[in-house]
Amino acid sequence: MERNLHRQLANMKKSLFDQGYLDHEQFTQLEELQDEANPNFVEEVVTLYYRDSARLIQNIEQALEKNPLDFAKLDNYMHQFKGSSCSIGARKLKNECTQFIEYCKTGNGEGCKRTFQQLKKEYSSLKKKLEHYFQFARQVGPLEKACRPK
Amino acid sequence: MTSKSILNLGQKFSVLIVDDDKIIRRIHKVLLNKFGCQSHAVENGKEAVDLYVSGKHFDLILMDKEMPVMDGPKATQELRAMGVNNMIVGVTSRGLDSEKQAFTEAGLDYCVQKPLTSETITSLLQELAKKY
């Protein structure tokens, strides 16, 4: 029974990789950093990311309301957001950030605004999926418990 | 993941993480700990320079490029001007060779992409081990 739950959890994770939400290499590396000293490291880092990046999202939103747009400032904010997003393996978000930065370089304000709307959707969508994943992971427990003979 | 047992370095290296992103600081700290390194983290280049001015020393500095107060290139220049000759590795998410080149010319030993991977850490620590 427990092994089935672990299989379900693994399939959830595989789905996040296959749908392009998460980068396999980066997310796996974060998981490999989990140990007895840091048992919930991935969830901790993801929680920190969403808490910290909310401020950046707000800054970008406010900057996009200015007229004329300050593309240097927007580039700077998005660059920070991209760095954080890459660190948790958020692949789709990283791609949206890259697109936004390209639009900043060409001074395409409409492109920036359009991309930012898409980025916010991806940001919320990933948050829900990861919350669901971590909630299930906490219920399932560590793999060694499932494999331990009774 | 390559671990300290495979590296077989036999010594603890001290590493200073200089980055304004607290997520990067957390990840790099835990990653370096897996390799048996003692790490300390600061939020900008000025804090890094102040540590050295106070007499602290590290075997390796991982220096972010863009930070408030004092950025990576400026902090690297100041540290080299002070006579700091330990390994300084620039860490940036900027991908263009021209951007990395400009940062390297400030006095870096290497410039790598962030986030760091265990393979990158392995290479850097192996380079560091050659010096000792």
CSV table of C-alpha atoms in Angstrom, one decimal:
chain,number,residue,atom,x,y,z
A,1,MET,CA,0.0,0.0,0.0
A,2,GLU,CA,2.7,2.4,1.0
A,3,ARG,CA,4.8,1.5,-2.0
A,4,ASN,CA,1.8,2.4,-4.2
A,5,LEU,CA,1.6,5.8,-2.6
A,6,HIS,CA,5.3,6.3,-3.2
A,7,ARG,CA,4.8,5.3,-6.8
A,8,GLN,CA,1.9,7.9,-7.1
A,9,LEU,CA,4.2,10.5,-5.7
A,10,ALA,CA,7.0,9.6,-8.2
A,11,ASN,CA,4.4,9.9,-11.0
A,12,MET,CA,3.3,13.3,-9.8
A,13,LYS,CA,6.9,14.5,-9.9
A,14,LYS,CA,7.4,12.9,-13.4
A,15,SER,CA,4.4,14.7,-14.6
A,16,LEU,CA,5.8,18.0,-13.5
A,17,PHE,CA,9.0,17.2,-15.4
A,18,ASP,CA,7.2,16.0,-18.5
A,19,GLN,CA,4.9,19.0,-18.7
A,20,GLY,CA,7.9,21.3,-18.5
A,21,TYR,CA,7.0,22.9,-15.2
A,22,LEU,CA,10.2,21.7,-13.5
A,23,ASP,CA,13.8,21.2,-14.7
A,24,HIS,CA,14.7,17.6,-13.9
A,25,GLU,CA,18.4,18.2,-13.2
A,26,GLN,CA,17.9,21.2,-10.9
A,27,PHE,CA,15.0,19.8,-8.9
A,28,THR,CA,16.7,16.5,-8.5
A,29,GLN,CA,19.8,18.3,-7.2
A,30,LEU,CA,17.7,20.0,-4.6
A,31,GLU,CA,16.2,16.7,-3.5
A,32,GLU,CA,19.6,15.2,-3.2
A,33,LEU,CA,20.5,17.9,-0.7
A,34,GLN,CA,17.7,16.6,1.6
A,35,ASP,CA,19.0,14.6,4.5
A,36,GLU,CA,18.4,14.1,8.2
A,37,ALA,CA,19.8,17.6,8.9
A,38,ASN,CA,17.5,19.2,6.2
A,39,PRO,CA,14.6,16.7,5.8
A,40,ASN,CA,12.2,19.2,4.1
A,41,PHE,CA,14.8,21.2,2.3
A,42,VAL,CA,13.0,21.3,-1.1
A,43,GLU,CA,9.7,22.5,0.4
A,44,GLU,CA,11.7,25.0,2.6
A,45,VAL,CA,13.4,26.5,-0.5
A,46,VAL,CA,10.2,26.6,-2.5
A,47,THR,CA,8.4,28.3,0.3
A,48,LEU,CA,11.2,30.8,0.6
A,49,TYR,CA,11.1,31.4,-3.1
A,50,TYR,CA,7.3,32.2,-3.2
A,51,ARG,CA,7.6,34.4,-0.1
A,52,ASP,CA,10.6,36.3,-1.5
A,53,SER,CA,9.5,36.6,-5.1
A,54,ALA,CA,6.1,38.1,-4.2
A,55,ARG,CA,7.9,41.3,-3.6
A,56,LEU,CA,9.6,41.2,-7.0
A,57,ILE,CA,6.4,40.4,-8.8
A,58,GLN,CA,4.8,43.5,-7.1
A,59,ASN,CA,7.8,45.6,-8.1
A,60,ILE,CA,7.5,44.5,-11.7
A,61,GLU,CA,3.8,45.1,-11.7
A,62,GLN,CA,4.3,48.7,-10.5
A,63,ALA,CA,7.1,49.3,-12.9
A,64,LEU,CA,4.9,48.2,-15.8
A,65,GLU,CA,2.3,50.8,-14.9
A,66,LYS,CA,4.8,53.7,-15.3
A,67,ASN,CA,4.9,55.8,-18.5
A,68,PRO,CA,7.4,55.7,-20.1
A,69,LEU,CA,8.6,52.3,-19.1
A,70,ASP,CA,12.0,52.1,-17.4
A,71,PHE,CA,13.4,49.0,-19.3
A,72,ALA,CA,16.7,49.0,-17.4
A,73,LYS,CA,14.8,48.7,-14.1
A,74,LEU,CA,12.4,46.1,-15.5
A,75,ASP,CA,15.4,44.1,-16.8
A,76,ASN,CA,17.0,44.2,-13.4
A,77,TYR,CA,13.9,43.1,-11.6
A,78,MET,CA,13.2,40.3,-14.0
A,79,HIS,CA,16.8,39.2,-13.9
A,80,GLN,CA,16.6,38.7,-10.2
A,81,PHE,CA,13.3,36.8,-10.6
A,82,LYS,CA,14.8,34.6,-13.2
A,83,GLY,CA,17.8,33.8,-11.0
A,84,SER,CA,15.5,32.7,-8.1
A,85,SER,CA,13.2,30.8,-10.5
A,86,CYS,CA,16.2,28.9,-12.0
A,87,SER,CA,17.4,27.9,-8.5
A,88,ILE,CA,14.2,26.0,-7.8
A,89,GLY,CA,14.2,24.5,-11.3
A,90,ALA,CA,11.1,26.4,-12.5
A,91,ARG,CA,11.6,25.7,-16.2
A,92,LYS,CA,8.5,27.4,-17.7
A,93,LEU,CA,9.0,30.4,-15.5
A,94,LYS,CA,12.6,30.7,-16.6
A,95,ASN,CA,11.6,30.7,-20.2
A,96,GLU,CA,9.0,33.4,-19.6
A,97,CYS,CA,11.6,35.5,-17.8
A,98,THR,CA,14.1,35.1,-20.7
A,99,GLN,CA,11.4,36.2,-23.2
A,100,PHE,CA,10.6,39.2,-21.0
A,101,ILE,CA,14.3,40.2,-20.8
A,102,GLU,CA,14.5,40.0,-24.6
A,103,TYR,CA,11.5,42.4,-24.9
A,104,CYS,CA,13.2,44.8,-22.5
A,105,LYS,CA,16.4,44.8,-24.7
A,106,THR,CA,14.3,45.7,-27.7
A,107,GLY,CA,12.2,48.2,-25.8
A,108,ASN,CA,9.0,46.3,-26.5
A,109,GLY,CA,6.6,47.4,-23.8
A,110,GLU,CA,3.6,45.5,-25.1
A,111,GLY,CA,5.7,42.4,-25.3
A,112,CYS,CA,6.8,42.9,-21.7
A,113,LYS,CA,3.2,43.3,-20.5
A,114,ARG,CA,1.9,40.3,-22.4
A,115,THR,CA,4.7,38.1,-21.2
A,116,PHE,CA,4.3,39.2,-17.6
A,117,GLN,CA,0.6,38.2,-17.7
A,118,GLN,CA,1.6,34.7,-18.9
A,119,LEU,CA,4.4,34.6,-16.3
A,120,LYS,CA,2.0,35.3,-13.5
A,121,LYS,CA,-0.3,32.5,-14.7
A,122,GLU,CA,2.6,30.1,-14.7
A,123,TYR,CA,3.8,31.3,-11.3
A,124,SER,CA,0.4,30.6,-9.7
A,125,SER,CA,-0.1,27.3,-11.5
A,126,LEU,CA,3.3,26.0,-10.4
A,127,LYS,CA,2.6,27.1,-6.8
A,128,LYS,CA,-0.6,25.1,-6.7
A,129,LYS,CA,1.0,22.1,-8.2
A,130,LEU,CA,4.0,22.2,-5.8
A,131,GLU,CA,1.7,22.7,-2.8
A,132,HIS,CA,-0.3,19.7,-3.8
A,133,TYR,CA,3.0,17.7,-4.4
A,134,PHE,CA,4.5,18.6,-1.0
A,135,GLN,CA,1.2,18.0,0.8
A,136,PHE,CA,1.0,14.5,-0.7
A,137,ALA,CA,4.7,13.9,0.1
A,138,ARG,CA,4.2,14.7,3.7
A,139,GLN,CA,1.3,12.2,3.9
A,140,VAL,CA,3.3,9.5,2.2
A,141,GLY,CA,6.4,9.9,4.4
A,142,PRO,CA,10.0,8.9,3.6
A,143,LEU,CA,10.7,6.0,1.3
A,144,GLU,CA,12.7,4.0,3.9
A,145,LYS,CA,9.6,3.8,6.0
A,146,ALA,CA,7.7,2.2,3.1
A,147,CYS,CA,10.5,-0.3,2.5
A,148,ARG,CA,11.2,-1.2,6.2
A,149,PRO,CA,10.1,-4.8,6.9
A,150,LYS,CA,7.3,-5.2,9.4
B,1,MET,CA,26.1,13.5,-6.7
B,2,THR,CA,29.9,13.6,-6.2
B,3,SER,CA,30.4,13.9,-2.5
B,4,LYS,CA,33.4,14.7,-0.3
B,5,SER,CA,34.2,11.0,0.0
B,6,ILE,CA,34.8,10.8,-3.7
B,7,LEU,CA,36.8,14.0,-3.7
B,8,ASN,CA,38.8,12.6,-0.8
B,9,LEU,CA,40.2,16.1,-0.1
B,10,GLY,CA,41.0,15.4,3.5
B,11,GLN,CA,40.5,19.0,4.6
B,12,LYS,CA,37.7,21.5,5.2
B,13,PHE,CA,37.8,24.4,2.9
B,14,SER,CA,36.2,27.7,4.0
B,15,VAL,CA,33.9,29.4,1.5
B,16,LEU,CA,32.4,32.8,1.5
B,17,ILE,CA,29.1,33.0,-0.4
B,18,VAL,CA,28.4,36.6,-1.6
B,19,ASP,CA,24.9,36.9,-3.0
B,20,ASP,CA,21.8,39.1,-2.4
B,21,ASP,CA,19.4,36.2,-3.2
B,22,LYS,CA,18.6,34.4,0.0
B,23,ILE,CA,17.4,31.3,-1.9
B,24,ILE,CA,20.8,31.1,-3.6
B,25,ARG,CA,22.6,31.6,-0.3
B,26,ARG,CA,20.6,28.8,1.3
B,27,ILE,CA,21.0,26.3,-1.6
B,28,HIS,CA,24.8,27.0,-2.0
B,29,LYS,CA,25.3,26.7,1.8
B,30,VAL,CA,23.7,23.3,2.0
B,31,LEU,CA,25.4,22.2,-1.2
B,32,LEU,CA,28.8,23.2,0.0
B,33,ASN,CA,28.1,21.5,3.4
B,34,LYS,CA,27.6,18.2,1.5
B,35,PHE,CA,31.2,18.6,0.3
B,36,GLY,CA,32.5,19.2,3.8
B,37,CYS,CA,33.1,22.9,3.3
B,38,GLN,CA,32.6,25.5,6.1
B,39,SER,CA,30.6,28.3,4.5
B,40,HIS,CA,29.6,31.8,5.5
B,41,ALA,CA,27.2,33.9,3.6
B,42,VAL,CA,26.8,37.7,3.1
B,43,GLU,CA,24.4,39.8,1.1
B,44,ASN,CA,26.6,42.1,-0.9
B,45,GLY,CA,30.1,42.9,-2.0
B,46,LYS,CA,30.7,45.5,0.8
B,47,GLU,CA,30.0,42.9,3.5
B,48,ALA,CA,32.5,40.7,1.8
B,49,VAL,CA,35.2,43.4,1.8
B,50,ASP,CA,34.4,44.4,5.4
B,51,LEU,CA,35.0,40.8,6.5
B,52,TYR,CA,38.5,40.8,4.9
B,53,VAL,CA,39.2,44.2,6.4
B,54,SER,CA,38.3,42.8,9.8
B,55,GLY,CA,40.9,40.1,9.3
B,56,LYS,CA,38.8,37.2,8.1
B,57,HIS,CA,40.0,34.9,5.4
B,58,PHE,CA,38.4,32.3,3.2
B,59,ASP,CA,39.8,29.7,0.8
B,60,LEU,CA,37.2,30.4,-1.8
B,61,ILE,CA,34.8,33.3,-2.5
B,62,LEU,CA,31.7,32.7,-4.6
B,63,MET,CA,30.9,36.2,-5.8
B,64,ASP,CA,27.5,37.1,-7.4
B,65,LYS,CA,27.7,39.7,-10.1
B,66,GLU,CA,24.7,42.0,-9.5
B,67,MET,CA,24.1,43.0,-5.9
B,68,PRO,CA,23.0,46.3,-4.2
B,69,VAL,CA,25.4,48.4,-2.2
B,70,MET,CA,28.5,47.0,-3.9
B,71,ASP,CA,28.4,44.6,-6.9
B,72,GLY,CA,30.6,41.7,-7.7
B,73,PRO,CA,33.0,43.3,-10.0
B,74,LYS,CA,33.6,46.2,-7.7
B,75,ALA,CA,34.0,44.0,-4.6
B,76,THR,CA,36.4,41.7,-6.6
B,77,GLN,CA,38.6,44.7,-7.6
B,78,GLU,CA,38.7,46.0,-4.0
B,79,LEU,CA,39.7,42.6,-2.6
B,80,ARG,CA,42.4,42.1,-5.2
B,81,ALA,CA,43.7,45.7,-4.5
B,82,MET,CA,43.9,44.8,-0.8
B,83,GLY,CA,46.2,41.9,-1.7
B,84,VAL,CA,43.6,39.1,-1.3
B,85,ASN,CA,44.8,36.3,-3.5
B,86,ASN,CA,42.5,33.4,-2.6
B,87,MET,CA,40.3,31.9,-5.4
B,88,ILE,CA,37.4,34.2,-6.3
B,89,VAL,CA,34.8,32.6,-8.6
B,90,GLY,CA,32.1,34.8,-10.2
B,91,VAL,CA,28.7,33.3,-10.1
B,92,THR,CA,26.1,34.9,-12.5
B,93,SER,CA,22.9,34.0,-14.3
B,94,ARG,CA,23.9,36.4,-17.1
B,95,GLY,CA,24.8,34.0,-19.9
B,96,LEU,CA,26.6,36.3,-22.5
B,97,ASP,CA,30.3,35.7,-22.8
B,98,SER,CA,30.9,39.5,-23.0
B,99,GLU,CA,29.2,39.9,-19.6
B,100,LYS,CA,31.2,37.1,-18.1
B,101,GLN,CA,34.4,38.5,-19.6
B,102,ALA,CA,33.9,41.9,-18.0
B,103,PHE,CA,33.3,40.3,-14.7
B,104,THR,CA,36.4,38.1,-15.1
B,105,GLU,CA,38.6,41.1,-15.9
B,106,ALA,CA,37.7,42.5,-12.4
B,107,GLY,CA,40.0,39.8,-11.0
B,108,LEU,CA,38.2,36.5,-10.9
B,109,ASP,CA,39.8,33.2,-11.3
B,110,TYR,CA,36.7,31.7,-13.0
B,111,CYS,CA,33.2,32.7,-13.8
B,112,VAL,CA,30.4,30.1,-13.7
B,113,GLN,CA,26.7,30.0,-14.3
B,114,LYS,CA,24.3,29.9,-11.3
B,115,PRO,CA,22.8,28.0,-9.7
B,116,LEU,CA,25.9,26.0,-9.0
B,117,THR,CA,25.8,22.3,-9.6
B,118,SER,CA,27.6,19.5,-7.8
B,119,GLU,CA,29.8,19.0,-10.8
B,120,THR,CA,30.9,22.7,-10.8
B,121,ILE,CA,31.6,22.5,-7.0
B,122,THR,CA,33.6,19.3,-7.6
B,123,SER,CA,35.7,21.0,-10.3
B,124,LEU,CA,36.3,24.1,-8.2
B,125,LEU,CA,37.3,22.2,-5.1
B,126,GLN,CA,39.7,20.0,-7.1
B,127,GLU,CA,41.3,23.2,-8.4
B,128,LEU,CA,41.5,24.5,-4.9
B,129,ALA,CA,43.0,21.3,-3.6
B,130,LYS,CA,45.9,21.7,-6.2
B,131,LYS,CA,46.9,24.9,-4.4
B,132,TYR,CA,47.4,23.2,-1.1
